[in-house]
CSV table of C-alpha atoms in Angstrom, one decimal:
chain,number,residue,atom,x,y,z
T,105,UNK,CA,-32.8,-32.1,5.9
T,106,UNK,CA,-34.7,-33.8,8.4
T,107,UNK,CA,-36.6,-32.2,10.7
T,108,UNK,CA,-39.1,-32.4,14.2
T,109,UNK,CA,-41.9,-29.9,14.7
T,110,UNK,CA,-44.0,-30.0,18.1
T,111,UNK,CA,-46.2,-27.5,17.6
T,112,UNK,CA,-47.4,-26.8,21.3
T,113,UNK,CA,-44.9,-25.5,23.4
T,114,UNK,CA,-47.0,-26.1,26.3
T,115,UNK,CA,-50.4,-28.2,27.3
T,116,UNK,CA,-52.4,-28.7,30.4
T,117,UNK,CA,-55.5,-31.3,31.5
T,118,UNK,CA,-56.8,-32.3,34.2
T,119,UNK,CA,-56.3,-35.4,35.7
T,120,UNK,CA,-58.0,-38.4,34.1
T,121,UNK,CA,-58.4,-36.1,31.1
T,122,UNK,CA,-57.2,-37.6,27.9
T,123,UNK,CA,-54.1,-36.4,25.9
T,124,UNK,CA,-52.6,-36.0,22.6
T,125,UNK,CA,-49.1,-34.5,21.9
T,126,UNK,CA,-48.7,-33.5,18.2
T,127,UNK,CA,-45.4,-34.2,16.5
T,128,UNK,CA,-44.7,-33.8,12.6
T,129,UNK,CA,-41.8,-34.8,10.7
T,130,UNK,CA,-40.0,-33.9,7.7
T,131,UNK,CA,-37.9,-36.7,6.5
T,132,UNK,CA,-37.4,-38.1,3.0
T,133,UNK,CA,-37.5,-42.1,3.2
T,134,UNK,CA,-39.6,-44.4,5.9
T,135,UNK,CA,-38.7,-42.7,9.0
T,136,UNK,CA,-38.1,-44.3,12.2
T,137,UNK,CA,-39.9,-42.5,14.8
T,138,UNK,CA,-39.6,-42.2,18.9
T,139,UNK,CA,-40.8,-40.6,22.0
T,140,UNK,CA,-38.8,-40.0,25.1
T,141,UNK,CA,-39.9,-38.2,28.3
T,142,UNK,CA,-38.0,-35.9,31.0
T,143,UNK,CA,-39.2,-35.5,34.0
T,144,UNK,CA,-37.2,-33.0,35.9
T,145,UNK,CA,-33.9,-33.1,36.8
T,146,UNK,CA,-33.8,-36.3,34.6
T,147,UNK,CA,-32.7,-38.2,31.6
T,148,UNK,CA,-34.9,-38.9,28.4
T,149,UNK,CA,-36.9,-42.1,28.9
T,150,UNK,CA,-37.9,-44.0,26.2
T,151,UNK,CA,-42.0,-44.3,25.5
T,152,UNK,CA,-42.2,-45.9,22.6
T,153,UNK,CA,-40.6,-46.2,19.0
T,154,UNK,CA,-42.1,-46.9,15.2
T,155,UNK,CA,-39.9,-48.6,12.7
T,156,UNK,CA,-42.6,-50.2,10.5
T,157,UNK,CA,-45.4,-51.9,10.3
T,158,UNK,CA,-48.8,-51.3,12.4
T,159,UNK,CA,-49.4,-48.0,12.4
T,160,UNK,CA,-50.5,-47.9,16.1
T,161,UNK,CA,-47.4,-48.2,18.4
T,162,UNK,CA,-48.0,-49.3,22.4
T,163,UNK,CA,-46.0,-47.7,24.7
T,164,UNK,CA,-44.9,-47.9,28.2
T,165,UNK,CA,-47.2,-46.2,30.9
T,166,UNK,CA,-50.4,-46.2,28.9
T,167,UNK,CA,-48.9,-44.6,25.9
T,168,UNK,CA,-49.9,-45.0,22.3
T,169,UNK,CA,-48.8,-43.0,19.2
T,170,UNK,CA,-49.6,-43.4,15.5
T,171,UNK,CA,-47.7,-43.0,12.7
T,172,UNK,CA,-50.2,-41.3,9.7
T,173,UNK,CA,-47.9,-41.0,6.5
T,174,UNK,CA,-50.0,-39.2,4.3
T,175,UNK,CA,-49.9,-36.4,7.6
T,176,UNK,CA,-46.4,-36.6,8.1
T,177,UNK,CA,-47.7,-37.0,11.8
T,178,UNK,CA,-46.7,-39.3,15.0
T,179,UNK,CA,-48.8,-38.4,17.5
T,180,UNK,CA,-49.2,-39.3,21.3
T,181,UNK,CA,-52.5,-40.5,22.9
T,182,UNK,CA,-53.1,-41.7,26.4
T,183,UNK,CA,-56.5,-42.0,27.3
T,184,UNK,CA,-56.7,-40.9,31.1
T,185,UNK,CA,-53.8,-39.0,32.5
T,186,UNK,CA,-52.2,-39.4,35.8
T,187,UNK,CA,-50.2,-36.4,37.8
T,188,UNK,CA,-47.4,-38.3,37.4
T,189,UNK,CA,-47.3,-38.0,34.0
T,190,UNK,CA,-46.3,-34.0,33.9
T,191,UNK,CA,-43.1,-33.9,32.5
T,192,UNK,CA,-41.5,-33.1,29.1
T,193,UNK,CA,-42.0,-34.8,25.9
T,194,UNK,CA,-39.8,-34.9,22.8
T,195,UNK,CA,-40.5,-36.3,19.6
T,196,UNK,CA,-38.0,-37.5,17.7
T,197,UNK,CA,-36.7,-39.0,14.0
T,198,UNK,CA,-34.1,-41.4,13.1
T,199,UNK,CA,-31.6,-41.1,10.3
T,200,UNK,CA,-30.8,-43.9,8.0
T,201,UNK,CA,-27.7,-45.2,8.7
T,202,UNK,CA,-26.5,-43.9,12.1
T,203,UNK,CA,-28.7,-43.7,15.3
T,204,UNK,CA,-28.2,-40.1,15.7
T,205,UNK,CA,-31.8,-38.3,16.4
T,206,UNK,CA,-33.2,-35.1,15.9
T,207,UNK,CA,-35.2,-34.2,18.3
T,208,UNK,CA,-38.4,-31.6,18.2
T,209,UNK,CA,-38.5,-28.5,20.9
T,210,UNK,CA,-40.5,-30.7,23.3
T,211,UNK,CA,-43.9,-30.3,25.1
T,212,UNK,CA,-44.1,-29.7,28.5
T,213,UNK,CA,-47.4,-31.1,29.9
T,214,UNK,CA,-49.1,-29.7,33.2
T,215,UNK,CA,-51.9,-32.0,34.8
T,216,UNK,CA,-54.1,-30.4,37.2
T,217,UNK,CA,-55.8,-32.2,40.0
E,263,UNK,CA,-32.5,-46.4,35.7
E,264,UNK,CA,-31.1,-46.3,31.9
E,265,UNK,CA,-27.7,-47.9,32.9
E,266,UNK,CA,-25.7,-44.7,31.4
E,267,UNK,CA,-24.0,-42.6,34.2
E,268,UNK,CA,-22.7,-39.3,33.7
E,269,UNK,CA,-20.7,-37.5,36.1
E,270,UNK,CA,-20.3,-35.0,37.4
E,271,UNK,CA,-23.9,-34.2,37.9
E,272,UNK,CA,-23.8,-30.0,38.6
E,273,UNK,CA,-20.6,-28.1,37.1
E,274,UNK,CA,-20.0,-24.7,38.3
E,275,UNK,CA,-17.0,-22.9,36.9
E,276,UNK,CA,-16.0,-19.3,35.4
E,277,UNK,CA,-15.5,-18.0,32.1
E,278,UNK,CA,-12.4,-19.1,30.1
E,279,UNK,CA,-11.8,-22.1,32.2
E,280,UNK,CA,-12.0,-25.8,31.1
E,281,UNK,CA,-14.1,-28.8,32.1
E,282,UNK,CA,-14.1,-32.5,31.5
E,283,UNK,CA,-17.7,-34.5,31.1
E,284,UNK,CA,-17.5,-38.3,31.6
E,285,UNK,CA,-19.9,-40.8,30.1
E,286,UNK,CA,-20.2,-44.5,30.7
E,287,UNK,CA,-22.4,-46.3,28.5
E,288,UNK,CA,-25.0,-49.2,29.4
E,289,UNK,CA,-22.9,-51.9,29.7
E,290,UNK,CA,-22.6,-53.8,25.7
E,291,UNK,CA,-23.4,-50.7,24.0
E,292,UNK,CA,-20.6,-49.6,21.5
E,293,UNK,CA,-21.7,-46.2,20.5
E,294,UNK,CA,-21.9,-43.0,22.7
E,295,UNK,CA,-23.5,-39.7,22.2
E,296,UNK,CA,-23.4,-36.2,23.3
E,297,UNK,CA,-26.3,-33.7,23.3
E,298,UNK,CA,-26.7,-30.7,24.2
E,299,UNK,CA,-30.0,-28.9,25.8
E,300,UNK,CA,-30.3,-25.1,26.4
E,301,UNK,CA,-33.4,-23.4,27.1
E,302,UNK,CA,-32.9,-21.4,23.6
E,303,UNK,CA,-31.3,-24.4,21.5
E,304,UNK,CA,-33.5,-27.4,22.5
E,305,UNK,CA,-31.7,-30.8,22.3
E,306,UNK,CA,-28.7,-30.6,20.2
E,307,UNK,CA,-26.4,-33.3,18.2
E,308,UNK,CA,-23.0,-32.6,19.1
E,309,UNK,CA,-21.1,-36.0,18.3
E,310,UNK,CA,-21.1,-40.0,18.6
E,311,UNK,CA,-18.6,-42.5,18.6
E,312,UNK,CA,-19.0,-45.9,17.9
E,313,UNK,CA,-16.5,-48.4,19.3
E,314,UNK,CA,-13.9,-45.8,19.6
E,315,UNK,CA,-14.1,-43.7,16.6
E,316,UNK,CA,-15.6,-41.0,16.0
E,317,UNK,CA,-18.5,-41.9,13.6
E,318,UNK,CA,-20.6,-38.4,13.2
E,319,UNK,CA,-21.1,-34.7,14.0
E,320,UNK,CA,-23.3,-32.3,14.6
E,321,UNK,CA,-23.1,-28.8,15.9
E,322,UNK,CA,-20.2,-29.4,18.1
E,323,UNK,CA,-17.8,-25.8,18.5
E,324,UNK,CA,-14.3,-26.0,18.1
E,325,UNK,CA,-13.8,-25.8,21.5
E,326,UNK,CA,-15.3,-28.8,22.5
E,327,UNK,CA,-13.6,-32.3,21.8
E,328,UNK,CA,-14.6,-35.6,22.9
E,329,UNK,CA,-13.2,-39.4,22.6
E,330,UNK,CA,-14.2,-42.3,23.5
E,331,UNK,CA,-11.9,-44.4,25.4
E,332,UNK,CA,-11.1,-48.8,24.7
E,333,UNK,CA,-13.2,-49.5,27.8
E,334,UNK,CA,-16.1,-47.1,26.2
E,335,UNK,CA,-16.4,-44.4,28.1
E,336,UNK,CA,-16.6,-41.2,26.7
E,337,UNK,CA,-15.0,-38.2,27.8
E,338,UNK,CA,-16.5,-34.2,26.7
E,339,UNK,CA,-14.1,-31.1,27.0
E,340,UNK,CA,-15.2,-28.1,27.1
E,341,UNK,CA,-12.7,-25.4,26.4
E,342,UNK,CA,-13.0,-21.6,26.8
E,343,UNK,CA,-16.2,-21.6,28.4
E,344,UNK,CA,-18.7,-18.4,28.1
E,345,UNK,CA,-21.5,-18.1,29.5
E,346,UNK,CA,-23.7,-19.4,26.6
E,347,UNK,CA,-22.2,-23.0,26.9
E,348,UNK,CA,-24.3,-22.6,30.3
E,349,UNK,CA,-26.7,-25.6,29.5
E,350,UNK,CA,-27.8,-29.8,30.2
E,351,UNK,CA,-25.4,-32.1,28.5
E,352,UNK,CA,-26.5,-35.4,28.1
E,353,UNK,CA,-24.6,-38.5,27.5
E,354,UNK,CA,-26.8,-41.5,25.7
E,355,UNK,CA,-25.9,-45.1,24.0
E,356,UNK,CA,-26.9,-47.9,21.8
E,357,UNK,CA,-25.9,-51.0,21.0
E,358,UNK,CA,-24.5,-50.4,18.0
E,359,UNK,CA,-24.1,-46.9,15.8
E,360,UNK,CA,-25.1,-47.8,12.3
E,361,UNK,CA,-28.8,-48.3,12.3
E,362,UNK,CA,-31.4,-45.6,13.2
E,363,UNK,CA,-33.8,-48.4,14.6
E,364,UNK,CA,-31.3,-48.8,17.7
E,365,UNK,CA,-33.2,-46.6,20.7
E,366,UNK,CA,-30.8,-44.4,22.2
E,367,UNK,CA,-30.5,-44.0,26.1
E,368,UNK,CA,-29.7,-42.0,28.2
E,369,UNK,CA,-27.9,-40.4,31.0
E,370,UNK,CA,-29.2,-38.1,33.8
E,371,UNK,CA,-26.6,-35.2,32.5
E,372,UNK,CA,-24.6,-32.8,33.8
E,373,UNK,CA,-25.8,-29.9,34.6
E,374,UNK,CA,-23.0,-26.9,33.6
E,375,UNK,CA,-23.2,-23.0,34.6
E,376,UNK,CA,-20.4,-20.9,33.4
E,377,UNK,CA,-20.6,-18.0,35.5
């Protein structure tokens, strides 16, 4: 069965640090891969999806992730985070022929000033 | 603003009783989802309907039922609450239900405490 694994429960930088979320997936064809934030008291926003092709996904707000196959990995990068960044971030994987995701345990990032 | 409303927004009832979530998808989008997010559970698949059948379902307890309506909008009901069904439930659409390459977006949820 397919199946998200966000191994930190919980991160925290400082502002203008850099960041990267780790997310690995356990899914048995090409997976189709997403990240969605929650701020508080809101809704998932999209970040930024992989379906195929280059590796290296751009996202919105600075985002990037990278699909490594061989690592079963889709990890989250932004070089210099902002305050307004803290929030919760889920990592999540398609499956084939419905759009129904399952979602990893999310991070919850704390920025410091 | 993801164009998926959700109402009511906070849901405060007692044990035993019943309660009605309503979804309205973005505007276009056939298919309609319903998750679930407890501190101990995470996000959880209950069920999705696509242009007014149900198309799959996840871990969704016999006392919850949902449809989706001809205008789209979905309704969840919650039956013989206890106080574990305490938790976020999210509403989220796509355009279409079939492909997993279709992002998925969603509502601000309802928040629901069974007390």
């Amino acid at each position: 069965a397919q199946s998200v694994t966000q191994p930190d429960i919980h991160i925290t930088v400082s502002e203008g640090a850099s960041l990267e979320l780790r997310c690995n997936y356990s899914y048995g064809a090409t997976p189709y891969l997403f990240w969605y934030v929650q701020s508080p008291g809101q809704g998932l926003q999209l970040l930024l999806k992989y379906f195929s092709g280059d590796t290296l996904v751009q996202g919105i707000k600075g985002f990037e992730a990278e699909f490594k196959r061989s690592q079963s990995s889709f990890n989250l990068r932004k070089p210099s985070v902002h305050w307004s960044d803290a929030a919760e971030y889920f990592c999540a994987v398609g499956q084939g022929d419905t759009d129904k995701l399952i979602f990893g345990t999310g991070t919850r990032l704390q920025v410091f000033p | 603003d993801s164009g998926v409303t959700q109402t009511p927004k906070h849901l405060i009832t007692a044990t035993g009783q019943r309660v009605t979530l309503r979804c309205s998808p973005r505007s276009g989008d056939l298919s309609v989802y319903w998750y679930q997010q407890s501190l101990d559970q995470g996000l959880q698949f209950l069920i999705q309907y696509y242009n007014g059948e149900e198309r799959a379902k996840g871990n969704i307890l016999e006392r919850f039922s949902a449809q989706q309506f001809p205008d789209l909008h979905s309704e969840l009901n919650l039956s013989s609450l206890e106080l574990g069904d305490s938790a976020l439930y999210f509403c989220a659409s796509s355009t279409r239900g079939d492909r997993a390459n279709s992002p998925l977006h969603f509502g601000n949820g309802t928040r629901l405490t069974v007390t």
